[in-house]
Coordinates of C-alpha atoms and ligand atoms in Angstrom, one line a residue:
X27 CA 0.0 0.0 0.0
X28 CA 1.3 3.5 -0.7
X29 CA 0.8 6.4 1.7
X30 CA 0.8 10.1 1.3
X31 CA 2.7 11.0 4.5
X32 CA 3.5 7.7 6.2
X33 CA 6.9 6.4 5.5
X34 CA 7.2 2.6 5.8
X35 CA 10.7 1.7 6.9
X36 CA 12.5 0.0 4.0
X37 CA 14.4 -2.6 6.0
X38 CA 11.5 -3.8 8.1
X39 CA 9.0 -6.6 7.3
X40 CA 5.3 -6.7 8.0
X41 CA 3.8 -9.0 10.7
X42 CA 1.3 -11.4 9.1
X43 CA -1.5 -13.6 10.4
X44 CA -1.0 -17.3 10.0
X45 CA -4.1 -19.3 10.8
X46 CA -5.0 -18.0 14.3
X47 CA -1.6 -16.7 15.2
X48 CA 0.7 -13.8 14.4
X49 CA 3.8 -14.5 12.3
X50 CA 6.4 -12.1 13.4
X51 CA 9.7 -11.6 11.5
X52 CA 12.9 -10.6 13.3
X53 CA 12.7 -7.1 11.8
X54 CA 9.0 -6.3 12.3
X55 CA 7.6 -2.9 11.4
X56 CA 5.5 -1.6 14.3
X57 CA 3.4 1.5 14.1
X58 CA 3.5 4.3 16.7
X59 CA 1.4 7.4 17.2
X60 CA 3.1 10.0 19.4
X61 CA -0.1 11.5 20.8
X62 CA -0.9 15.0 22.0
X63 CA 0.2 16.9 25.1
X64 CA 2.7 14.8 27.0
X65 CA 2.7 12.3 24.1
X66 CA 6.0 13.3 22.6
X67 CA 7.9 13.2 25.9
X68 CA 6.6 9.8 26.9
X69 CA 6.9 8.3 23.4
X70 CA 10.6 9.4 22.8
X71 CA 11.5 8.0 26.3
X72 CA 9.7 4.8 25.7
X73 CA 11.1 4.1 22.2
X74 CA 14.6 4.3 23.7
X75 CA 13.7 1.9 26.5
X76 CA 12.1 -0.7 24.2
X77 CA 14.9 -0.5 21.7
X78 CA 17.5 -0.9 24.5
X79 CA 15.6 -4.0 25.9
X80 CA 15.4 -5.6 22.4
X81 CA 19.1 -4.9 21.7
X82 CA 20.1 -6.4 25.0
X83 CA 17.9 -9.4 24.7
X84 CA 18.7 -10.3 21.1
X85 CA 22.1 -8.6 20.4
X86 CA 21.1 -7.3 17.0
X87 CA 19.4 -10.5 15.8
X88 CA 16.1 -8.8 16.3
X89 CA 15.2 -5.2 15.8
X90 CA 11.9 -3.3 15.7
X91 CA 11.5 -0.9 12.7
X92 CA 9.3 1.9 13.9
X93 CA 6.9 3.5 11.6
X94 CA 5.4 6.8 12.7
X95 CA 1.6 7.2 12.1
X96 CA -0.3 10.3 12.7
X97 CA -3.5 11.1 14.7
X98 CA -4.7 14.0 16.7
X99 CA -3.0 17.4 16.7
X100 CA 0.1 16.3 14.9
X101 CA -2.0 14.8 12.1
X102 CA -4.1 17.9 11.8
X103 CA -0.9 19.9 11.1
X104 CA 0.3 17.4 8.4
X105 CA -3.1 16.5 6.8
X106 CA -4.6 20.0 6.6
X107 CA -6.8 19.9 9.7
X108 CA -7.7 16.2 9.6
X109 CA -7.2 14.8 13.1
X110 CA -8.2 11.3 12.1
X111 CA -6.6 10.5 8.7
X112 CA -7.9 7.5 6.8
X113 CA -4.4 6.4 5.8
X114 CA -3.5 6.0 9.5
X115 CA -6.3 3.6 9.9
X116 CA -5.1 1.7 6.7
X117 CA -1.6 1.5 8.1
X118 CA -2.8 0.2 11.5
X119 CA -4.6 -2.5 9.6
X120 CA -1.6 -3.3 7.4
X121 CA 1.0 -3.3 10.2
X122 CA -1.3 -5.3 12.6
X123 CA 0.5 -4.1 15.8
X124 CA 0.8 -0.5 16.8
X125 CA 1.2 1.7 19.9
X126 CA -0.2 5.1 20.7
X127 CA 0.2 8.0 23.1
X128 CA -2.9 9.9 24.5
X129 CA -5.1 12.1 22.3
X130 CA -7.0 15.2 23.2
X131 CA -10.7 15.2 23.4
X132 CA -12.3 18.6 24.0
X133 CA -15.2 18.3 26.5
X134 CA -18.7 19.1 25.1
X135 CA -20.3 19.0 21.7
X136 CA -18.8 19.0 18.2
X137 CA -15.8 16.7 18.6
X138 CA -16.0 12.9 18.8
X139 CA -13.3 11.3 21.0
X140 CA -10.5 10.1 18.6
X141 CA -9.9 7.2 21.0
X142 CA -13.5 6.1 20.8
X143 CA -13.6 6.6 17.0
X144 CA -10.4 4.5 16.6
X145 CA -11.9 1.7 18.7
X146 CA -15.1 1.7 16.7
X147 CA -13.6 2.3 13.2
X148 CA -11.2 -0.6 13.6
X149 CA -13.6 -2.7 15.7
X150 CA -11.0 -3.0 18.5
X151 CA -13.6 -4.6 20.7
X152 CA -11.5 -5.5 23.7
X153 CA -9.7 -3.0 25.9
X154 CA -7.2 -5.1 27.9
X155 CA -5.6 -3.6 31.0
X156 CA -3.3 -5.7 33.2
X157 CA -2.9 -4.2 36.6
X158 CA -0.3 -5.6 38.9
X159 CA 2.1 -4.5 41.6
X160 CA 5.7 -3.8 41.0
X161 CA 7.9 -3.9 44.1
X162 CA 8.7 -0.4 45.4
X163 CA 5.8 1.4 43.6
X164 CA 3.9 3.6 46.1
X165 CA 0.5 2.1 47.0
X166 CA -2.3 2.9 49.5
X167 CA -3.0 -0.8 50.0
X168 CA -1.7 -2.9 53.0
X169 CA -0.9 -5.8 50.7
X170 CA -0.5 -4.3 47.2
X171 CA 1.4 -7.5 46.1
X172 CA -2.0 -9.2 46.0
X173 CA -3.1 -7.1 43.0
X174 CA -2.6 -9.0 39.7
X175 CA -5.7 -8.5 37.7
X176 CA -6.3 -8.3 33.9
X177 CA -9.4 -6.3 32.9
X178 CA -11.1 -7.1 29.5
X179 CA -13.4 -4.2 28.9
X180 CA -15.8 -4.3 26.0
X181 CA -14.9 -1.3 23.8
X182 CA -17.6 -0.8 21.2
X183 CA -21.0 -0.8 22.9
X184 CA -22.8 0.5 26.0
X185 CA -23.5 4.1 26.6
X186 CA -20.2 4.9 24.8
X187 CA -21.5 3.9 21.5
X188 CA -22.4 7.6 20.9
X189 CA -26.2 7.2 20.3
X190 CA -27.1 10.4 22.1
X191 CA -29.8 13.0 21.5
X192 CA -29.2 16.5 22.9
X193 CA -31.9 18.2 24.9
X194 CA -33.8 20.8 22.9
X195 CA -33.1 19.2 19.4
X196 CA -35.7 17.8 17.0
X197 CA -34.3 14.4 17.2
X198 CA -34.5 14.4 21.0
X199 CA -38.2 15.5 20.8
X200 CA -39.0 12.9 18.2
X201 CA -37.4 10.1 20.3
X202 CA -39.0 11.4 23.5
X203 CA -42.4 11.4 21.8
X204 CA -41.9 7.8 20.6
X205 CA -40.9 6.6 24.0
X206 CA -43.8 8.3 25.8
X207 CA -46.5 7.6 23.2
X208 CA -45.5 4.2 21.8
X209 CA -43.5 2.6 24.6
X210 CA -45.4 4.0 27.6
X211 CA -42.3 5.2 29.5
X212 CA -41.9 8.6 31.2
X213 CA -39.0 10.9 32.2
X214 CA -38.5 14.5 33.0
X215 CA -39.2 17.1 30.3
X216 CA -36.2 18.0 28.0
X217 CA -34.1 15.2 29.3
X218 CA -31.0 14.4 27.2
X219 CA -31.4 10.9 25.9
X220 CA -28.9 8.1 25.2
X221 CA -29.2 4.5 24.2
X222 CA -27.2 1.7 25.8
X223 CA -26.8 -1.2 23.4
X224 CA -25.4 -4.5 24.7
X225 CA -25.6 -7.3 22.2
X226 CA -25.0 -11.1 22.3
X227 CA -22.3 -10.6 19.6
X228 CA -20.4 -7.9 21.5
X229 CA -20.6 -9.8 24.8
X230 CA -19.7 -13.2 23.4
X231 CA -16.6 -12.1 21.6
X232 CA -15.3 -10.1 24.6
X233 CA -15.9 -12.9 27.1
X234 CA -14.4 -15.4 24.6
X235 CA -11.2 -13.4 24.5
X236 CA -11.1 -13.1 28.3
X237 CA -11.6 -16.8 28.8
X238 CA -9.0 -17.7 26.1
X239 CA -6.6 -15.3 27.8
X240 CA -7.2 -17.0 31.2
X241 CA -6.6 -20.4 29.6
X242 CA -3.4 -19.3 27.7
X243 CA -2.0 -17.6 30.8
X244 CA -2.9 -20.2 33.4
X245 CA -5.2 -17.8 35.3
X246 CA -7.6 -19.1 38.0
X247 CA -10.8 -17.2 37.3
X248 CA -12.8 -15.0 35.0
X249 CA -15.3 -12.7 36.7
X250 CA -18.2 -11.2 34.7
X251 CA -18.8 -7.7 36.2
X252 CA -22.3 -6.2 35.7
X253 CA -25.1 -4.1 37.2
X254 CA -27.7 -6.6 36.1
X255 CA -29.8 -6.2 39.3
X256 CA -30.8 -2.8 38.0
X257 CA -30.3 -2.9 34.2
X258 CA -31.6 -6.4 33.5
X259 CA -31.8 -6.5 29.7
X260 CA -28.4 -4.9 29.1
X261 CA -26.1 -5.6 32.0
X262 CA -28.0 -8.7 33.2
X263 CA -28.0 -10.0 29.7
X264 CA -24.2 -9.5 29.5
X265 CA -23.9 -11.8 32.5
X266 CA -26.2 -14.4 31.0
X267 CA -24.5 -14.4 27.6
X268 CA -21.1 -14.5 29.3
X269 CA -22.1 -17.7 31.1
X270 CA -23.6 -19.1 27.9
X271 CA -20.4 -18.8 25.9
X272 CA -18.3 -20.1 28.8
X273 CA -20.3 -23.3 28.8
X274 CA -20.8 -23.6 25.0
X275 CA -17.2 -23.1 23.9
X276 CA -15.1 -23.8 26.9
X277 CA -17.0 -26.6 28.6
X278 CA -14.0 -28.8 29.4
X279 CA -11.9 -25.9 30.8
X280 CA -14.3 -23.9 33.0
X281 CA -16.6 -24.4 35.9
X282 CA -19.2 -21.9 36.9
X283 CA -19.6 -20.7 40.5
X284 CA -23.0 -22.4 40.7
X285 CA -21.5 -25.7 39.5
X286 CA -18.7 -25.3 42.0
X287 CA -21.1 -25.3 44.9
X288 CA -23.8 -27.6 43.5
X289 CA -21.4 -30.4 42.3
X290 CA -18.1 -29.8 44.2
X291 CA -19.0 -28.4 47.5
X292 CA -17.0 -25.3 46.9
X293 CA -13.7 -27.2 46.3
X294 CA -12.1 -26.1 42.9
X295 CA -11.4 -29.1 40.8
X296 CA -7.8 -29.2 39.4
X297 CA -7.1 -27.6 36.0
X298 CA -10.4 -25.7 35.8
X299 CA -11.0 -22.0 35.5
X300 CA -13.8 -20.5 37.7
X301 CA -16.3 -18.4 35.8
X302 CA -18.3 -16.3 38.3
X303 CA -20.0 -12.9 38.3
X304 CA -20.1 -9.9 40.7
X305 CA -22.2 -6.7 40.8
X306 CA -20.2 -3.7 39.7
X307 CA -20.5 -1.6 42.8
X308 CA -19.4 -4.4 45.2
X309 CA -16.4 -5.0 42.8
X310 CA -15.0 -1.6 43.7
X311 CA -15.1 -2.6 47.4
X312 CA -13.8 -6.1 46.8
X313 CA -10.9 -4.9 44.7
X314 CA -9.8 -2.7 47.6
X315 CA -10.3 -5.1 50.4
X316 CA -9.6 -8.5 48.8
X317 CA -7.9 -8.0 45.4
X318 CA -6.2 -11.3 45.7
X319 CA -9.5 -13.1 45.0
X320 CA -9.7 -11.7 41.4
X321 CA -7.8 -12.6 38.3
X322 CA -9.4 -11.8 34.9
X323 CA -12.4 -9.5 34.8
X324 CA -14.8 -9.2 31.8
X325 CA -16.7 -5.9 31.9
X326 CA -18.9 -3.7 29.7
X327 CA -17.5 -0.4 28.5
X328 CA -18.5 2.1 31.2
X329 CA -17.9 -0.2 34.2
X330 CA -14.6 -1.2 32.8
X331 CA -13.5 2.4 32.3
X332 CA -14.1 3.3 35.9
X333 CA -12.9 0.0 37.3
X334 CA -9.6 0.0 35.5
X335 CA -8.6 3.5 36.7
X336 CA -9.7 2.7 40.3
X337 CA -7.7 -0.5 40.2
X338 CA -4.6 1.2 38.7
X339 CA -4.7 3.7 41.6
X340 CA -4.0 0.8 44.0
X341 CA -0.7 0.1 42.4
X342 CA 0.8 3.4 41.3
X343 CA -2.0 5.2 39.4
X344 CA -2.6 5.9 35.7
X345 CA 1.0 7.2 35.3
X346 CA 2.0 3.5 35.3
X347 CA -1.0 1.4 34.1
X348 CA -0.7 -0.1 30.6
X349 CA -3.4 -1.0 28.1
X350 CA -4.3 -2.3 24.7
X351 CA -7.2 -2.2 22.3
X352 CA -7.6 -5.4 20.4
X353 CA -9.6 -7.0 17.7
X354 CA -9.1 -10.7 16.8
X355 CA -5.5 -10.0 15.7
X356 CA -5.0 -6.2 15.2
X357 CA -3.9 -4.6 18.4
X358 CA -3.2 -0.9 19.3
X359 CA -1.4 -0.7 22.6
X360 CA -1.9 2.6 24.5
X361 CA -1.1 4.7 27.6
X362 CA -4.2 4.6 29.7
X363 CA -3.9 8.2 31.0
X364 CA -4.8 11.3 29.0
X365 CA -2.6 14.1 27.5
X366 CA -2.1 16.0 30.8
X367 CA -1.8 19.2 28.8
X368 CA -0.4 21.3 31.7
X369 CA 2.7 19.1 31.6
X370 CA 3.1 19.1 27.8
X371 CA 6.7 19.3 26.5
X372 CA 8.1 19.8 30.0
X373 CA 10.0 16.4 30.1
X374 CA 8.3 15.8 33.5
X375 CA 5.7 13.1 33.5
X376 CA 6.0 9.4 34.1
X377 CA 6.5 7.4 30.9
X378 CA 5.7 4.1 32.5
X379 CA 2.1 3.7 31.3
X380 CA 3.1 3.8 27.7
X381 CA 6.4 2.0 28.4
X382 CA 4.5 -0.9 30.0
X383 CA 2.0 -0.9 27.2
X384 CA 5.0 -1.5 25.0
X385 CA 6.0 -4.4 27.3
X386 CA 2.5 -5.9 26.7
X387 CA 3.2 -5.3 23.0
X388 CA 6.5 -7.1 23.1
X389 CA 4.8 -10.0 24.9
X390 CA 2.0 -10.0 22.2
X391 CA 4.6 -10.4 19.4
X392 CA 6.3 -13.1 21.4
X393 CA 9.5 -11.2 22.3
X394 CA 9.1 -12.1 26.0
X395 CA 12.9 -11.9 26.7
X396 CA 12.9 -8.2 25.9
X397 CA 9.7 -7.7 27.9
X398 CA 11.2 -9.5 30.9
X399 CA 14.3 -7.3 30.9
X400 CA 12.1 -4.2 31.4
X401 CA 10.0 -6.0 34.0
X402 CA 13.1 -6.9 36.0
X403 CA 14.9 -3.5 35.6
X404 CA 11.9 -1.5 36.7
X405 CA 11.8 -2.6 40.4
X406 CA 15.5 -1.8 40.6
X407 CA 14.8 1.8 39.6
X408 CA 12.0 1.9 42.2
X409 CA 14.4 0.5 44.7
X410 CA 16.8 3.3 44.1
X411 CA 13.9 5.8 44.6
X412 CA 14.8 7.5 41.4
X413 CA 11.4 8.3 40.0
X414 CA 9.3 11.0 38.2
X415 CA 7.4 13.6 40.2
X416 CA 4.2 11.7 40.6
X417 CA 5.9 8.8 42.4
X418 CA 8.3 11.1 44.2
X419 CA 5.4 12.9 46.0
X420 CA 4.2 9.5 47.3
X421 CA 7.7 8.2 48.4
X422 CA 10.0 9.3 51.2
X423 CA 13.6 10.2 50.3
X424 CA 13.0 10.0 46.5
X425 CA 15.1 11.7 43.9
X426 CA 12.8 13.3 41.2
X427 CA 13.9 12.6 37.7
X428 CA 12.6 14.0 34.4
X429 CA 11.0 11.8 31.9
X430 CA 14.2 11.4 29.9
X431 CA 16.3 10.9 33.0
X432 CA 13.9 8.2 34.1
X433 CA 14.4 6.4 30.8
X434 CA 18.2 6.8 31.2
X435 CA 18.0 5.2 34.6
X436 CA 15.9 2.3 33.4
X437 CA 18.1 1.7 30.3
X438 CA 21.2 1.7 32.6
X439 CA 19.6 -1.1 34.7
X440 CA 18.5 -3.0 31.6
X441 CA 22.1 -2.9 30.3
X442 CA 23.5 -4.2 33.7
X443 CA 21.1 -7.2 33.8
Ligands
NAP22 P1 -5.1 13.1 32.2 O1 -4.5 13.7 31.0 O2 -4.9 11.6 32.3 O3 -4.4 13.8 33.4 C1 -5.0 13.8 34.7 C2 -3.9 13.9 35.7 O4 -3.3 12.5 35.8 C3 -2.7 14.8 35.4 O5 -3.0 16.1 35.7 C4 -1.7 14.1 36.3 O6 -1.9 14.4 37.7 C5 -2.0 12.6 36.1 N1 -1.2 12.1 35.0 C6 -1.6 11.8 33.7 N2 -0.7 11.2 33.0 C7 0.4 11.2 33.8 C8 1.7 10.7 33.6 N3 2.1 10.2 32.5 N4 2.6 10.8 34.7 C9 2.2 11.3 35.8 N5 1.0 11.8 36.1 C10 0.1 11.7 35.1 O7 -6.6 13.4 32.3 P2 -7.5 14.7 31.9 O8 -6.7 15.9 32.4 O9 -8.8 14.4 32.4 O10 -7.5 14.7 30.3 C11 -6.7 15.5 29.5 C12 -7.0 15.2 28.0 O11 -6.7 13.8 27.7 C13 -8.5 15.3 27.6 O12 -8.6 15.9 26.4 C14 -9.0 13.9 27.6 O13 -10.1 13.7 26.7 C15 -7.8 13.2 27.1 N6 -7.7 11.7 27.4 C16 -7.2 10.9 26.5 C17 -7.1 9.5 26.8 C18 -6.5 8.7 25.7 O14 -5.9 9.2 24.7 N7 -6.5 7.4 25.9 C19 -7.5 9.0 28.0 C20 -8.0 9.9 29.0 C21 -8.1 11.3 28.7 P3 -1.4 15.6 38.6 O15 -1.9 16.8 38.0 O16 -1.9 15.3 39.9 O17 0.1 15.5 38.5

């Protein structure tokens, strides 16, 4: 494919899909989108860290060939005001694996979130957020080491699907009339209206991915999180369809909580994954009080958004939490925080969220040796208490480093491993 502004590195090769698996050459081309605000600071620091880990792990036998893609404010400058260029989407499809920094979304009308648009355009239906404790990271929990949870958040449906009708518009009045006259429901005059679609298709593919992940990664349980006691035909249906697919497609590998008590008196049989469900509000409490009881979570869009930030706060906050948006094979890894505009271009913020998203990316392409080096070097930097401002304010006797200095410190540790 030819592009107007994207330059595909000549010496790299594309990742391909072979049956159900990725086929990754030793010189893969991976896409990256710098992002707005603090994006350029954290991206340049992270690129250096990933490259150092790959070089150390494979001594030149493997190398990532980075291909810059454009979205957000940088894209608008290059593509004459287009924040969301079509050729960037084409390149994300062609390259299969990419990573992105945060993108600005002005609050209020007129501008659709680029992140939401990207997820919907590319049908990146699963937002995957692993949240685990790294030794030395400041945490408000008594036993933060118990936190090791992977959230699979549905990415395309729910109240985030953008079916909203503004108060005072003709469309709003028309829908309100239909709901009152035809459906016999009532609500306050001039209420803004939104639709919350939750489908069997959207639920089943998300829960399938979560269970498959649990199987592949030897996890103990998959918990379906929902508010089905109140929203029976959306959130309650998510739970029912989740159990259905667990039993239909993974019968030999899973056991439901009901089966556990009915047939096994509560004793987990060997080699099985527990599929259970919990109401969303109690999950917030349980993840603070007994995080060790949870492993993989499958959630709808809104619940998962709240839950993943709350959980990240237990082990260092959004400055460190990584994430990915995935379809069946195409994956866009991303920092989970926003553009923090007040810190833009100050070389100040923590690059770890993007950097650990890159660790997930290295694992996804099977380069686990490079990922492990970063995972092992990171606690050593924490141990030295050489951290960016956000961690320094939570630690005693810490030395505050800039973004680039933090990258230097981490690379130094990687090179000494
Ligand atoms: P934000 O950019 O995530 O920043 C909120 C606060 O979180 C910052 O002020 C800072 O806290 C802390 N923080 C964020 N990133 C950090 C980092 N790398 N290191 C250390 N601390 C960090 O959230 P926001 O201010 O609500 O949103 C700003 C813009 O980002 C909006 O346009 C929003 O739509 C967009 N956004 C984009 C994404 C995405 O692209 N995925 C996600 C969320 C928000 P302190 O001030 O306490 O230091």
